[in-house]
mmCIF file of C-alpha atoms in Angstrom:
data_model
loop_
_atom_site.group_PDB
_atom_site.id
_atom_site.type_symbol
_atom_site.label_atom_id
_atom_site.label_comp_id
_atom_site.label_asym_id
_atom_site.label_seq_id
_atom_site.Cartn_x
_atom_site.Cartn_y
_atom_site.Cartn_z
ATOM 1 C CA MET F 1150 0.000 0.000 0.000
ATOM 2 C CA SER F 1151 1.358 3.417 -0.888
ATOM 3 C CA ALA F 1152 1.229 5.949 1.933
ATOM 4 C CA PRO F 1153 -1.881 8.147 1.754
ATOM 5 C CA GLN F 1154 -0.937 11.820 1.321
ATOM 6 C CA TRP F 1155 -2.782 15.114 1.245
ATOM 7 C CA GLY F 1156 -1.413 18.628 1.404
ATOM 8 C CA ARG F 1157 1.423 18.669 3.901
ATOM 9 C CA VAL F 1158 0.832 15.295 5.537
ATOM 10 C CA THR F 1159 1.598 11.661 4.865
ATOM 11 C CA LEU F 1160 -0.156 8.844 6.697
ATOM 12 C CA LYS F 1161 2.073 6.004 7.858
ATOM 13 C CA PRO F 1162 0.398 2.707 8.861
ATOM 14 C CA LEU F 1163 0.795 2.060 12.590
ATOM 15 C CA VAL F 1164 2.425 -1.303 11.945
ATOM 16 C CA GLN F 1165 5.251 0.541 10.149
ATOM 17 C CA LEU F 1166 6.072 3.051 12.925
ATOM 18 C CA ASP F 1167 9.583 2.885 14.332
ATOM 19 C CA SER F 1168 10.401 2.849 18.061
ATOM 20 C CA THR F 1169 10.892 6.631 18.243
ATOM 21 C CA GLU F 1170 7.509 7.203 16.608
ATOM 22 C CA TRP F 1171 5.835 4.741 19.006
ATOM 23 C CA ARG F 1172 7.318 6.603 22.009
ATOM 24 C CA ARG F 1173 5.976 9.885 20.679
ATOM 25 C CA LEU F 1174 2.541 8.404 19.917
ATOM 26 C CA HIS F 1175 2.408 6.879 23.402
ATOM 27 C CA SER F 1176 3.182 10.299 24.907
ATOM 28 C CA TYR F 1177 0.200 11.804 23.058
ATOM 29 C CA PHE F 1178 -2.143 9.180 24.502
ATOM 30 C CA ARG F 1179 -0.750 9.847 27.996
ATOM 31 C CA ASP F 1180 -1.382 13.604 27.713
ATOM 32 C CA ARG F 1181 -4.321 14.759 29.877
ATOM 33 C CA GLU F 1182 -5.372 17.671 27.646
ATOM 34 C CA LEU F 1183 -5.355 15.532 24.497
ATOM 35 C CA ALA F 1184 -7.350 12.837 26.315
ATOM 36 C CA ASP F 1185 -9.884 15.451 27.466
ATOM 37 C CA TRP F 1186 -10.466 16.568 23.849
ATOM 38 C CA ASN F 1187 -11.212 12.911 23.030
ATOM 39 C CA GLY F 1188 -13.468 12.340 26.034
ATOM 40 C CA ALA F 1189 -11.055 9.761 27.402
ATOM 41 C CA GLN F 1190 -8.689 9.248 30.281
ATOM 42 C CA PRO F 1191 -4.942 9.420 29.628
ATOM 43 C CA ILE F 1192 -3.629 5.899 29.189
ATOM 44 C CA ARG F 1193 -1.536 4.475 31.993
ATOM 45 C CA ILE F 1194 -0.200 1.323 30.356
ATOM 46 C CA PRO F 1195 3.482 1.123 29.455
ATOM 47 C CA GLU F 1196 4.542 1.873 25.900
ATOM 48 C CA PHE F 1197 5.352 -1.752 24.994
ATOM 49 C CA LEU F 1198 1.826 -2.850 25.967
ATOM 50 C CA PHE F 1199 0.203 0.134 24.227
ATOM 51 C CA ARG F 1200 2.102 -0.795 21.080
ATOM 52 C CA ARG F 1201 1.129 -4.467 21.316
ATOM 53 C CA VAL F 1202 -2.587 -3.687 21.804
ATOM 54 C CA MET F 1203 -2.651 -1.236 18.889
ATOM 55 C CA ILE F 1204 -0.840 -3.618 16.540
ATOM 56 C CA ASP F 1205 -3.025 -6.576 17.577
ATOM 57 C CA GLU F 1206 -6.176 -4.561 16.848
ATOM 58 C CA GLU F 1207 -4.715 -3.455 13.528
ATOM 59 C CA ARG F 1208 -3.771 -6.959 12.461
ATOM 60 C CA GLY F 1209 -7.138 -8.303 13.629
ATOM 61 C CA GLY F 1210 -8.926 -5.884 11.310
ATOM 62 C CA ASP F 1211 -10.610 -4.012 14.178
ATOM 63 C CA ARG F 1212 -9.126 -0.684 13.094
ATOM 64 C CA HIS F 1213 -7.101 1.061 10.408
ATOM 65 C CA GLY F 1214 -4.616 3.291 12.193
ATOM 66 C CA PHE F 1215 -2.001 5.676 10.858
ATOM 67 C CA GLY F 1216 0.612 8.004 12.231
ATOM 68 C CA VAL F 1217 0.321 11.535 10.822
ATOM 69 C CA LEU F 1218 3.660 12.786 9.478
ATOM 70 C CA ASP F 1219 4.422 16.413 8.642
ATOM 71 C CA GLU F 1220 6.491 17.734 5.722
ATOM 72 C CA GLN F 1221 9.718 16.709 7.464
ATOM 73 C CA ARG F 1222 8.306 13.160 7.946
ATOM 74 C CA GLN F 1223 8.076 13.714 11.711
ATOM 75 C CA LEU F 1224 5.197 12.126 13.622
ATOM 76 C CA ILE F 1225 2.769 14.831 14.761
ATOM 77 C CA GLY F 1226 -0.367 12.820 15.529
ATOM 78 C CA SER F 1227 -2.566 9.892 14.659
ATOM 79 C CA ILE F 1228 -5.714 9.130 12.718
ATOM 80 C CA GLU F 1229 -7.784 5.987 12.634
ATOM 81 C CA LEU F 1230 -10.913 4.286 11.466
ATOM 82 C CA TYR F 1231 -12.475 2.065 14.122
ATOM 83 C CA ASP F 1232 -15.869 0.625 15.083
ATOM 84 C CA LEU F 1233 -16.024 -1.061 11.680
ATOM 85 C CA HIS F 1234 -19.481 -2.269 10.552
ATOM 86 C CA PRO F 1235 -20.100 -4.973 9.874
ATOM 87 C CA PRO F 1236 -17.239 -6.170 12.081
ATOM 88 C CA PRO F 1237 -14.475 -8.464 10.839
ATOM 89 C CA PRO F 1238 -14.335 -10.935 9.219
ATOM 90 C CA ALA F 1239 -17.138 -9.356 7.163
ATOM 91 C CA GLU F 1240 -16.163 -6.579 4.753
ATOM 92 C CA ALA F 1241 -16.795 -3.313 6.588
ATOM 93 C CA ARG F 1242 -18.777 -0.596 4.832
ATOM 94 C CA ILE F 1243 -19.023 1.929 7.699
ATOM 95 C CA ALA F 1244 -16.397 3.187 10.141
ATOM 96 C CA THR F 1245 -15.874 5.834 12.801
ATOM 97 C CA LEU F 1246 -13.046 8.353 12.426
ATOM 98 C CA GLY F 1247 -10.753 9.547 15.183
ATOM 99 C CA VAL F 1248 -7.952 12.076 14.714
ATOM 100 C CA MET F 1249 -5.447 13.752 17.009
ATOM 101 C CA ILE F 1250 -2.702 16.240 16.309
ATOM 102 C CA GLY F 1251 -0.453 15.834 19.318
ATOM 103 C CA GLU F 1252 1.849 18.786 18.712
ATOM 104 C CA ARG F 1253 0.130 21.828 20.230
ATOM 105 C CA ALA F 1254 2.278 24.249 18.204
ATOM 106 C CA LEU F 1255 0.624 22.831 15.069
ATOM 107 C CA TRP F 1256 -3.001 23.141 16.241
ATOM 108 C CA GLY F 1257 -5.142 25.316 13.998
ATOM 109 C CA GLN F 1258 -2.680 25.142 11.082
ATOM 110 C CA GLY F 1259 -4.577 22.684 8.861
ATOM 111 C CA TYR F 1260 -2.629 19.519 9.641
ATOM 112 C CA GLY F 1261 -5.707 17.784 11.048
ATOM 113 C CA ARG F 1262 -7.759 18.743 8.000
ATOM 114 C CA ASP F 1263 -5.048 17.433 5.658
ATOM 115 C CA ALA F 1264 -4.878 14.177 7.657
ATOM 116 C CA VAL F 1265 -8.662 13.752 7.462
ATOM 117 C CA ARG F 1266 -8.643 14.337 3.711
ATOM 118 C CA ALA F 1267 -5.797 11.859 3.208
ATOM 119 C CA LEU F 1268 -7.710 9.255 5.183
ATOM 120 C CA LEU F 1269 -10.975 9.914 3.317
ATOM 121 C CA SER F 1270 -9.197 9.598 -0.009
ATOM 122 C CA TRP F 1271 -7.741 6.256 1.079
ATOM 123 C CA ALA F 1272 -10.943 4.913 2.709
ATOM 124 C CA PHE F 1273 -13.226 5.830 -0.200
ATOM 125 C CA GLY F 1274 -10.733 4.983 -2.945
ATOM 126 C CA ALA F 1275 -7.650 2.867 -2.314
ATOM 127 C CA ARG F 1276 -9.055 0.693 0.494
ATOM 128 C CA THR F 1277 -10.345 -2.690 -0.649
ATOM 129 C CA PRO F 1278 -13.267 -2.647 -0.556
ATOM 130 C CA PRO F 1279 -13.859 1.081 -0.254
ATOM 131 C CA LEU F 1280 -16.018 2.212 2.651
ATOM 132 C CA ALA F 1281 -19.486 3.628 1.981
ATOM 133 C CA ARG F 1282 -19.774 5.941 5.010
ATOM 134 C CA ILE F 1283 -17.541 7.431 7.696
ATOM 135 C CA ARG F 1284 -18.924 9.006 10.822
ATOM 136 C CA LEU F 1285 -17.530 10.776 13.852
ATOM 137 C CA THR F 1286 -18.530 12.472 17.072
ATOM 138 C CA THR F 1287 -16.992 15.603 18.515
ATOM 139 C CA PHE F 1288 -17.841 17.889 21.420
ATOM 140 C CA SER F 1289 -20.048 20.895 20.661
ATOM 141 C CA HIS F 1290 -17.437 23.215 22.234
ATOM 142 C CA ASN F 1291 -14.692 21.903 19.899
ATOM 143 C CA ARG F 1292 -15.393 24.405 17.151
ATOM 144 C CA ARG F 1293 -11.922 24.029 15.618
ATOM 145 C CA ALA F 1294 -12.570 20.321 14.971
ATOM 146 C CA GLN F 1295 -16.050 21.004 13.580
ATOM 147 C CA ARG F 1296 -14.697 23.579 11.126
ATOM 148 C CA SER F 1297 -12.035 21.114 10.016
ATOM 149 C CA PHE F 1298 -14.541 18.325 9.491
ATOM 150 C CA LEU F 1299 -16.977 20.587 7.620
ATOM 151 C CA ALA F 1300 -14.123 21.772 5.375
ATOM 152 C CA SER F 1301 -13.361 18.104 4.629
ATOM 153 C CA GLY F 1302 -16.927 17.414 3.485
ATOM 154 C CA PHE F 1303 -18.561 16.103 6.646
ATOM 155 C CA ARG F 1304 -22.060 17.267 7.490
ATOM 156 C CA GLU F 1305 -23.757 17.416 10.859
ATOM 157 C CA VAL F 1306 -26.382 14.687 11.243
ATOM 158 C CA GLY F 1307 -27.447 15.256 14.837
ATOM 159 C CA ARG F 1308 -26.602 16.138 18.394
ATOM 160 C CA SER F 1309 -26.984 14.312 21.657
ATOM 161 C CA THR F 1310 -27.037 15.999 25.028
ATOM 162 C CA HIS F 1311 -25.510 14.483 28.129
ATOM 163 C CA PRO F 1312 -25.407 15.996 31.626
ATOM 164 C CA GLU F 1313 -21.804 17.160 31.169
ATOM 165 C CA ARG F 1314 -21.680 17.948 27.428
ATOM 166 C CA THR F 1315 -23.319 17.974 24.018
ATOM 167 C CA ASP F 1316 -21.963 15.751 21.252
ATOM 168 C CA VAL F 1317 -22.066 16.708 17.569
ATOM 169 C CA HIS F 1318 -22.466 13.748 15.195
ATOM 170 C CA MET F 1319 -21.149 14.136 11.662
ATOM 171 C CA GLU F 1320 -20.714 11.894 8.630
ATOM 172 C CA ILE F 1321 -19.731 11.745 4.995
ATOM 173 C CA THR F 1322 -20.545 9.140 2.352
ATOM 174 C CA ALA F 1323 -18.347 7.910 -0.467
ATOM 175 C CA ASP F 1324 -20.681 9.590 -2.982
ATOM 176 C CA GLU F 1325 -20.421 12.923 -1.134
ATOM 177 C CA TRP F 1326 -16.617 12.628 -1.094
ATOM 178 C CA ARG F 1327 -16.470 11.853 -4.812
ATOM 179 C CA ALA F 1328 -18.716 14.836 -5.573
ATOM 180 C CA LEU F 1329 -16.274 17.094 -3.700
ATOM 181 C CA GLU F 1330 -13.381 15.720 -5.717
ATOM 182 C CA GLU F 1331 -15.000 16.436 -9.116
#
């Protein structure tokens, strides 16, 4: 598989990351602020176990994960498709997208948007078989993420309110992506 690219980023499959890139990725998942933006707790497992779990899920077909590399081929974040439907071993047609730019100095500079577009191009084109729909959920207060997703072709499909927050649900279909590319 050739590495998906868009704009200034290249996506590198997780199974191809080197040890330095795994250490950096692990540090992103241990970061409290990054975890808060994802509605999660920072991970507490050691890096070797984090790596093993991620690779096992990747090889089992439960996710498609990539490191996000900048123009200098330095790891700056991650992007993945997970919650595949139908689940393996069936051929998935729907997935959920997750993206994180771990380098704060690069927030708001379009790297996340480029990573999303690279992943959409791969998922709706080069992936075998191509997906039919990709969805995501973000917090209503995360306006930067919503702008990025809208600019990549996602549309809002609903909101759900919880005692502590409101979630914004968005999606894009393969047909909508292809129409944007024409």
